[in-house]
Coordinates of C-alpha atoms and ligand atoms in Angstrom, one line a residue:
X1 CA 74.6 121.7 108.5
X2 CA 75.4 118.3 110.2
X3 CA 78.8 116.8 109.3
X4 CA 78.8 112.9 108.4
X5 CA 81.4 110.9 111.0
X6 CA 83.5 110.4 107.7
X7 CA 83.7 114.7 107.4
X8 CA 84.1 114.7 111.2
X9 CA 86.9 112.4 111.2
X10 CA 88.7 114.0 108.4
X11 CA 87.9 117.4 110.1
X12 CA 89.9 116.4 113.3
X13 CA 92.7 114.4 111.7
X14 CA 95.9 115.5 113.4
X15 CA 99.2 115.9 111.2
X16 CA 100.5 113.7 108.7
X17 CA 102.2 111.0 110.3
X18 CA 105.2 109.1 108.3
X19 CA 105.0 105.4 108.8
X20 CA 107.7 103.5 110.9
X21 CA 110.3 101.8 109.2
X22 CA 109.0 98.2 109.3
X23 CA 111.0 95.5 110.9
X24 CA 113.8 93.6 108.6
X25 CA 113.2 90.3 106.9
X26 CA 116.5 89.0 106.3
X27 CA 120.2 90.2 105.2
X28 CA 118.9 92.7 102.9
X29 CA 116.4 94.4 104.9
X30 CA 118.7 94.2 107.5
X31 CA 121.5 96.0 105.9
X32 CA 119.0 98.6 104.2
X33 CA 116.8 99.6 107.3
X34 CA 120.2 99.8 109.5
X35 CA 121.4 102.3 106.8
X36 CA 118.5 104.5 106.4
X37 CA 118.4 105.1 110.3
X38 CA 121.8 107.1 109.5
X39 CA 122.2 110.4 107.8
X40 CA 122.3 110.0 104.3
X41 CA 125.6 108.7 102.9
X42 CA 127.0 106.2 100.1
X43 CA 126.1 102.8 101.4
X44 CA 128.7 100.2 101.1
X45 CA 128.7 97.0 99.2
X46 CA 125.4 95.3 100.1
X47 CA 124.5 91.5 100.8
X48 CA 124.2 89.0 98.0
X49 CA 122.0 90.0 95.4
X50 CA 118.6 88.6 95.7
X51 CA 117.3 85.9 93.3
X52 CA 113.5 86.2 93.4
X53 CA 111.8 89.6 93.5
X54 CA 108.0 88.3 93.9
X55 CA 108.1 85.9 96.6
X56 CA 111.5 86.7 98.7
X57 CA 110.0 88.5 101.6
X58 CA 113.3 90.0 102.3
X59 CA 114.0 91.4 98.4
X60 CA 110.6 92.2 98.2
X61 CA 110.1 94.3 101.3
X62 CA 113.5 96.0 100.4
X63 CA 112.1 97.1 97.1
X64 CA 108.8 98.2 98.5
X65 CA 110.8 100.5 101.1
X66 CA 113.0 101.9 98.3
X67 CA 109.9 103.0 96.3
X68 CA 108.0 104.3 99.3
X69 CA 111.0 106.9 100.0
X70 CA 109.3 108.7 96.4
X71 CA 105.8 108.2 98.1
X72 CA 105.3 109.2 101.9
X73 CA 108.9 108.5 103.5
X74 CA 109.2 106.5 106.9
X75 CA 109.4 108.5 110.3
X76 CA 113.0 109.0 111.4
X77 CA 114.4 108.4 107.8
X78 CA 116.2 111.1 106.1
X79 CA 114.2 112.4 103.2
X80 CA 117.6 112.9 101.2
X81 CA 117.8 109.0 100.9
X82 CA 115.2 109.2 97.9
X83 CA 118.0 110.3 95.8
X84 CA 121.0 109.1 96.9
X85 CA 122.9 107.5 93.9
X86 CA 124.1 104.4 95.8
X87 CA 120.6 103.7 97.2
X88 CA 119.5 104.2 93.4
X89 CA 122.2 101.5 92.6
X90 CA 120.6 99.0 94.9
X91 CA 117.1 99.7 94.0
X92 CA 118.4 99.0 90.2
X93 CA 119.9 95.9 91.0
X94 CA 116.8 95.0 92.8
X95 CA 114.6 96.3 89.7
X96 CA 116.5 94.3 87.0
X97 CA 115.7 90.7 88.9
X98 CA 111.9 92.2 89.2
X99 CA 111.8 92.9 85.7
X100 CA 113.1 89.6 84.6
X101 CA 110.8 87.8 87.2
X102 CA 107.5 89.5 86.0
X103 CA 108.5 88.7 82.3
X104 CA 108.9 85.4 83.2
X105 CA 105.0 85.0 84.9
X106 CA 103.5 87.6 82.6
X107 CA 104.7 85.4 79.4
X108 CA 105.1 86.6 76.0
X109 CA 103.7 89.7 74.8
X110 CA 100.5 89.5 73.0
X111 CA 100.7 91.3 69.7
X112 CA 97.8 93.5 68.7
X113 CA 96.5 96.0 66.0
X114 CA 93.7 96.7 68.4
X115 CA 94.6 97.4 71.9
X116 CA 91.2 98.2 73.0
X117 CA 90.3 94.6 71.8
X118 CA 93.4 93.1 72.7
X119 CA 92.7 94.4 76.4
X120 CA 89.4 92.8 76.4
X121 CA 90.6 89.4 75.2
X122 CA 93.2 89.3 77.4
X123 CA 90.9 89.8 80.4
X124 CA 88.2 87.3 78.8
X125 CA 91.1 84.6 78.5
X126 CA 91.8 84.8 82.0
X127 CA 91.2 81.3 84.0
X128 CA 92.2 81.7 87.3
X129 CA 90.1 81.3 90.4
X130 CA 87.9 84.8 91.3
X131 CA 88.9 86.1 94.5
X132 CA 86.0 88.7 94.8
X133 CA 83.6 85.6 94.0
X134 CA 85.1 83.7 97.0
X135 CA 85.0 86.9 99.3
X136 CA 81.6 87.6 98.2
X137 CA 79.8 84.4 99.4
X138 CA 82.4 82.4 101.3
X139 CA 84.9 84.4 103.1
X140 CA 84.9 84.5 107.0
X141 CA 84.9 88.0 108.9
X142 CA 88.9 87.2 109.6
X143 CA 89.3 86.9 105.9
X144 CA 87.6 89.9 105.0
X145 CA 89.7 91.8 107.4
X146 CA 92.9 90.2 105.9
X147 CA 91.8 91.1 102.3
X148 CA 91.6 95.0 103.3
X149 CA 94.9 94.5 105.2
X150 CA 96.1 93.4 102.2
X151 CA 94.6 96.1 99.7
X152 CA 95.3 98.8 102.4
X153 CA 99.1 98.8 100.9
X154 CA 97.7 100.1 97.4
X155 CA 94.3 101.5 98.0
X156 CA 95.6 104.1 100.6
X157 CA 97.6 105.6 98.2
X158 CA 95.4 104.4 95.3
X159 CA 96.2 106.6 91.6
X160 CA 99.4 108.0 93.0
X161 CA 101.4 105.5 91.0
X162 CA 99.6 106.5 87.6
X163 CA 99.8 110.3 88.4
X164 CA 103.8 110.1 87.4
X165 CA 102.5 109.1 84.0
X166 CA 101.0 112.5 83.6
X167 CA 103.9 114.7 82.5
X168 CA 105.0 112.0 80.1
X169 CA 102.0 111.7 78.0
X170 CA 100.3 114.3 75.9
X171 CA 96.8 114.8 73.6
X172 CA 94.1 112.5 74.3
X173 CA 96.0 109.9 76.7
X174 CA 96.7 112.8 78.9
X175 CA 93.2 114.3 78.7
X176 CA 91.9 110.8 79.5
X177 CA 94.4 110.3 82.3
X178 CA 93.6 113.6 84.0
X179 CA 90.0 112.8 83.9
X180 CA 90.7 109.4 85.3
X181 CA 92.7 110.7 88.0
X182 CA 90.3 113.7 89.0
X183 CA 87.6 111.1 90.1
X184 CA 90.1 109.0 91.8
X185 CA 91.2 112.2 94.0
X186 CA 87.6 113.0 94.2
X187 CA 87.1 115.8 91.7
X188 CA 89.3 117.7 94.6
X189 CA 87.0 116.8 97.3
X190 CA 89.0 115.4 100.3
X191 CA 86.2 113.2 101.6
X192 CA 85.8 111.8 98.0
X193 CA 89.2 110.8 97.3
X194 CA 89.1 107.2 96.5
X195 CA 91.9 106.3 99.2
X196 CA 89.9 108.3 101.8
X197 CA 86.9 106.0 101.0
X198 CA 89.0 103.3 101.6
X199 CA 90.1 104.7 104.8
X200 CA 86.8 105.0 105.7
X201 CA 86.1 101.1 104.9
X202 CA 88.8 100.3 107.1
X203 CA 87.9 102.3 110.2
X204 CA 84.2 100.8 109.7
X205 CA 85.5 97.6 109.5
X206 CA 87.4 98.2 113.2
X207 CA 91.2 98.1 111.0
X208 CA 93.5 101.1 111.4
X209 CA 93.7 103.3 108.7
X210 CA 96.7 104.8 109.0
X211 CA 99.0 104.9 106.2
X212 CA 101.5 101.9 106.4
X213 CA 100.0 100.5 109.6
X214 CA 100.1 96.9 108.3
X215 CA 103.4 96.9 106.4
X216 CA 105.0 94.4 109.0
X217 CA 102.3 91.7 108.2
X218 CA 101.7 92.3 104.6
X219 CA 103.3 89.6 102.5
X220 CA 105.5 89.8 99.5
X221 CA 102.7 88.5 97.2
X222 CA 100.8 91.6 97.9
X223 CA 103.9 94.2 98.1
X224 CA 105.0 93.0 94.7
X225 CA 101.9 93.9 92.7
X226 CA 102.2 97.1 94.5
X227 CA 106.1 97.3 93.2
X228 CA 104.5 96.5 89.8
X229 CA 102.7 100.1 90.0
X230 CA 105.7 102.0 91.4
X231 CA 108.1 100.2 88.9
X232 CA 106.2 101.3 85.8
X233 CA 105.1 104.9 87.2
X234 CA 108.9 105.7 88.5
X235 CA 110.3 105.1 85.0
X236 CA 109.3 107.2 82.2
X237 CA 110.8 104.2 79.9
X238 CA 107.7 102.2 81.1
X239 CA 105.0 104.5 80.3
X240 CA 103.4 102.6 78.0
X241 CA 103.2 99.7 80.5
X242 CA 101.6 101.9 83.0
X243 CA 99.1 103.0 80.5
X244 CA 98.4 99.0 80.2
X245 CA 98.6 98.4 84.1
X246 CA 96.0 101.1 84.7
X247 CA 93.8 99.8 81.8
X248 CA 93.5 96.4 83.4
X249 CA 92.7 98.1 86.9
X250 CA 89.6 100.0 85.6
X251 CA 88.5 97.2 83.1
X252 CA 88.5 94.7 86.0
X253 CA 86.8 96.9 88.8
X254 CA 83.1 96.7 88.1
X255 CA 81.9 93.4 88.9
X256 CA 84.4 92.8 91.4
X257 CA 83.6 95.9 93.3
X258 CA 79.9 95.0 93.5
X259 CA 81.0 91.6 94.8
X260 CA 83.1 93.3 97.8
X261 CA 80.3 95.5 98.6
X262 CA 78.1 92.4 98.6
X263 CA 80.7 90.9 100.9
X264 CA 80.6 93.8 103.3
X265 CA 76.7 93.7 103.2
X266 CA 76.7 89.8 103.9
X267 CA 78.7 90.5 107.1
X268 CA 76.2 93.4 108.2
X269 CA 78.4 96.3 107.2
X270 CA 76.4 99.5 106.1
X271 CA 76.4 102.2 103.2
X272 CA 79.6 104.0 104.9
X273 CA 81.4 101.2 105.0
X274 CA 80.2 100.0 101.2
X275 CA 80.9 103.4 99.8
X276 CA 84.4 102.8 98.6
X277 CA 83.3 99.9 96.4
X278 CA 79.6 101.3 95.5
X279 CA 81.5 104.6 94.1
X280 CA 83.8 102.3 91.9
X281 CA 80.9 100.3 90.5
X282 CA 79.8 103.7 89.3
X283 CA 82.9 105.4 88.2
X284 CA 84.9 102.3 86.7
X285 CA 81.8 101.6 84.3
X286 CA 83.0 104.9 82.6
X287 CA 86.8 104.4 83.2
X288 CA 86.9 101.0 81.9
X289 CA 86.0 102.5 78.3
X290 CA 88.2 105.7 78.9
X291 CA 91.1 103.8 80.1
X292 CA 91.0 101.1 77.1
X293 CA 90.1 103.6 74.3
X294 CA 91.2 106.9 75.2
X295 CA 94.5 106.5 77.4
X296 CA 95.6 103.1 75.9
X297 CA 94.3 104.1 72.4
X298 CA 95.3 107.7 72.4
X299 CA 98.6 106.8 73.7
X300 CA 99.4 104.2 70.8
X301 CA 98.0 106.7 68.1
X302 CA 100.8 109.1 69.2
X303 CA 103.6 106.1 70.0
X304 CA 102.7 103.0 68.2
X305 CA 105.9 101.8 69.0
X306 CA 105.0 101.3 72.8
X307 CA 102.1 98.9 71.9
X308 CA 104.1 95.9 73.2
X309 CA 104.6 97.8 76.5
X310 CA 101.2 98.7 76.9
X311 CA 100.4 94.6 76.7
X312 CA 103.5 93.5 79.0
X313 CA 102.1 96.2 81.5
X314 CA 98.5 94.6 81.4
X315 CA 99.6 91.2 81.1
X316 CA 102.1 91.8 84.1
X317 CA 99.3 93.3 86.4
X318 CA 97.0 90.1 85.5
X319 CA 99.6 87.6 86.1
X320 CA 100.6 89.2 89.8
X321 CA 96.9 89.7 90.7
X322 CA 96.4 85.8 89.6
X323 CA 99.4 84.9 91.8
X324 CA 98.0 87.2 94.8
X325 CA 94.8 85.4 94.6
X326 CA 96.2 82.1 94.7
X327 CA 98.0 83.0 97.6
X328 CA 95.1 84.3 99.5
X329 CA 93.0 81.3 98.6
X330 CA 95.8 78.8 99.1
X331 CA 95.9 79.8 102.6
X332 CA 92.3 80.2 103.4
X333 CA 91.8 77.0 102.0
X334 CA 94.3 75.4 104.5
X335 CA 92.9 77.3 107.3
X336 CA 95.7 79.6 107.8
X337 CA 96.2 83.5 107.7
X338 CA 97.1 85.1 104.4
X339 CA 99.0 87.3 106.1
X340 CA 102.3 87.2 107.9
X341 CA 100.8 87.2 111.3
X342 CA 96.9 87.6 111.9
X343 CA 95.8 91.0 112.6
X344 CA 94.0 92.1 115.9
X345 CA 90.6 94.1 115.0
X346 CA 89.4 96.5 117.4
Ligands
LIG1 FE1 89.6 104.3 92.4
LIG2 FE1 88.8 104.1 88.4

């Protein structure tokens, strides 16, 4: 039996490489990254408290790197930093500002008696521009590449933040999450894991699919959307918001994924490049119901007091994704790169 190029790539992939710590973007990351390169110790007082955890490149990257210690870590960074109390103290300070900023842009939490209907209403009421429509019909090849670089921050670890909810749920909600996550992780088949399908797409585009390869050029607008999932995922207290967050992901996937596949086809890319998107069109047709009815609905039947949190998570993701869409479309409309620096393509 002959192997596909995708299977061959996975077969010959070397040992796990941890990403490099990116270059600092200001005094806070200067401070943090300087200490992370040393053996774990108590951090001294850090520079002035950040004021904006959605757009400040320095502060958003600092929080992102704190969170990455819980995912893959960094080359040359002592793994014991992950639970160093003083670093957690810094993270907590950043998270307090982040949460206030997110509450601000998410708006007042929508009250609801029927979470499935409320989630559908929330998404139907969205009135911002559509990134997928633009990418499908108007994107240049450079913009299509940039889109994938932005998405790599999340898609190369797709589903991981939501896995943190597993030990915190029970009953129907837990079973629904397991079913969703099993698909996200390719039913235990490496080549079918959604993160691997995204890596395949990047390689087909001539992009570097190494985890963290583009962290130095991915702006705060994108990193903040990834920080949101990590924040909800790492705090049991925010399990309701994490469920709302995942529900929105699943419920806003099918049509956009079809459009991104269309964009790749328009630019001449074949079925291997499009497999990530085509897989989602099928999988998320099922996941969207599962996430709204059984995951969110099941959680609220078990813990009805989490209703506001579920809606907050849903509204927060919609708001941050809307801001990212505007960032990309504004930059592109101005003829500029949406990244901190344009990427070279192989
Ligand atoms: Fe997926
Ligand atoms: Fe999904």
